[in-house]
Short mmCIF file of C-alpha atoms in Angstrom, two decimals:
data_model
loop_
_atom_site.label_atom_id
_atom_site.label_comp_id
_atom_site.label_asym_id
_atom_site.label_seq_id
_atom_site.Cartn_x
_atom_site.Cartn_y
_atom_site.Cartn_z
CA MET V 1 114.98 112.95 26.91
CA ASP V 2 116.15 112.36 29.99
CA PRO V 3 113.93 113.00 33.20
CA LYS V 4 116.43 115.45 34.43
CA GLU V 5 116.68 117.16 31.21
CA VAL V 6 113.09 117.65 31.16
CA GLN V 7 112.92 119.01 34.34
CA VAL V 8 115.45 121.45 34.21
CA LYS V 9 113.10 123.09 30.64
CA ILE V 10 110.18 123.05 33.22
CA LEU V 11 112.35 124.93 35.75
CA LEU V 12 113.73 127.23 33.44
CA ALA V 13 111.39 128.25 30.79
CA GLY V 14 108.20 125.98 31.99
CA ASN V 15 105.61 125.39 33.96
CA PRO V 16 106.36 123.57 37.15
CA LEU V 17 103.14 124.20 39.12
CA LYS V 18 101.35 122.37 35.84
CA TYR V 19 103.98 119.88 35.56
CA ALA V 20 104.69 118.53 39.35
CA CYS V 21 100.12 118.41 39.84
CA LYS V 22 100.49 116.52 36.80
CA GLN V 23 102.93 113.93 38.00
CA LEU V 24 101.36 113.91 41.75
CA GLY V 25 97.94 113.85 40.40
CA VAL V 26 96.93 116.91 42.46
CA SER V 27 94.84 119.84 41.72
CA SER V 28 97.60 122.33 43.29
CA MET V 29 100.51 122.14 45.43
CA VAL V 30 98.90 123.46 48.67
CA TYR V 31 99.41 120.40 50.56
CA SER V 32 102.45 118.76 48.56
CA ASN V 33 106.24 120.15 47.87
CA TYR V 34 107.67 120.54 44.50
CA SER V 35 110.72 118.73 46.01
CA GLU V 36 108.36 115.22 45.00
CA VAL V 37 108.13 116.25 41.87
CA PHE V 38 111.98 118.54 41.22
CA ASP V 39 115.20 116.17 42.04
CA VAL V 40 117.72 117.92 39.70
CA SER V 41 120.25 119.66 41.45
CA LEU V 42 121.58 123.66 41.10
CA GLU V 43 124.91 122.15 39.85
CA GLU V 44 122.98 119.84 37.29
CA VAL V 45 120.47 122.69 35.92
CA VAL V 46 123.62 124.92 35.94
CA HIS V 47 125.60 122.43 33.92
CA TYR V 48 122.92 121.73 31.51
CA VAL V 49 122.76 125.42 30.66
CA ARG V 50 126.56 125.81 30.13
CA GLN V 51 126.37 122.67 27.12
CA ASN V 52 122.54 123.90 26.21
CA GLY V 53 122.34 127.29 26.87
CA PHE V 54 118.96 128.71 28.39
CA PRO V 55 115.74 127.32 26.67
CA THR V 56 114.54 129.43 24.09
CA GLY V 57 111.90 132.14 25.34
CA THR V 58 113.53 132.14 28.91
CA PHE V 59 114.93 135.57 28.29
CA LEU V 60 113.61 138.94 25.98
CA THR V 61 115.84 140.83 23.61
CA ARG V 62 116.72 144.12 24.81
CA ASN V 63 114.54 145.91 22.84
CA SER V 64 111.91 144.01 23.55
CA TYR V 65 108.34 145.93 24.06
CA PHE V 66 106.91 143.35 26.58
CA ASP V 67 107.56 142.92 30.14
CA GLY V 68 109.92 141.03 31.18
CA ILE V 69 113.68 139.52 31.91
CA ARG V 70 116.56 140.51 29.78
CA PHE V 71 120.07 138.39 29.53
CA TYR V 72 122.02 139.54 25.85
CA GLU V 73 125.02 139.95 25.03
CA GLU V 74 126.34 143.97 23.81
CA ASN V 75 130.13 144.68 22.77
CA GLY V 76 131.75 141.59 24.33
CA LYS V 77 129.59 142.28 28.06
CA TRP V 78 126.66 140.57 29.41
CA TYR V 79 123.66 142.82 30.51
CA PHE V 80 120.51 140.94 33.05
CA TYR V 81 118.00 143.00 34.31
CA TYR V 82 113.85 142.81 34.84
CA GLN V 83 111.40 145.15 33.30
CA GLU V 84 108.04 146.04 33.86
CA ARG V 85 105.83 149.06 32.83
CA GLY V 86 109.01 150.34 32.10
CA THR V 87 110.78 150.34 35.60
CA VAL V 88 114.15 148.44 35.56
CA THR V 89 115.20 146.27 38.68
CA GLY V 90 118.17 144.11 39.57
CA GLU V 91 120.27 145.17 36.89
CA MET V 92 123.63 143.10 36.48
CA GLU V 93 127.14 143.19 34.20
CA PHE V 94 129.05 140.19 33.37
CA ASP V 95 132.04 140.06 31.45
CA THR V 96 131.75 136.66 30.05
CA PHE V 97 128.51 134.36 30.02
CA GLU V 98 130.60 131.94 32.46
CA GLU V 99 130.39 134.58 34.91
CA ALA V 100 127.11 135.50 34.52
CA LEU V 101 125.82 131.50 34.27
CA GLU V 102 125.26 130.27 37.87
CA PRO V 103 123.65 133.65 39.56
CA ILE V 104 121.76 134.33 36.44
CA THR V 105 120.25 130.34 36.64
CA ARG V 106 119.79 131.13 40.43
CA ILE V 107 117.52 133.82 39.62
CA VAL V 108 115.74 132.30 36.89
CA LEU V 109 115.29 128.88 39.42
CA ARG V 110 113.81 131.44 41.63
CA MET V 111 111.23 133.21 39.72
CA SER V 112 110.05 129.80 39.09
CA GLY V 113 108.25 129.70 42.16
CA THR V 114 108.96 126.41 43.23
CA GLY V 115 111.19 127.19 46.42
CA LEU V 116 113.64 124.47 45.32
CA TYR V 117 116.82 127.15 45.41
#
């Protein structure tokens, strides 16, 4: 598997902290920067998602009982929001997956906690 593909999957649905610590041989990222490990661009991540979709486990379904990010298609529209303890925030609606692709990818990458994008 291409190292960039591994990086994309980890940034979208993995554990960037654990991966970065392992790659750098450190126990924490206090004195390190994620850019020392992850060298994929936002454009490369968006391209990956366009070709392959988001990795399984990135989003919850609309009717899930668990807290987290929801992104789903219903009646030809795409919906996105975050739900925690029954409170819904960040609701967005898109006409197409392509229209939703970059903004949703940016949000997911921000939520990875790496500060890369």
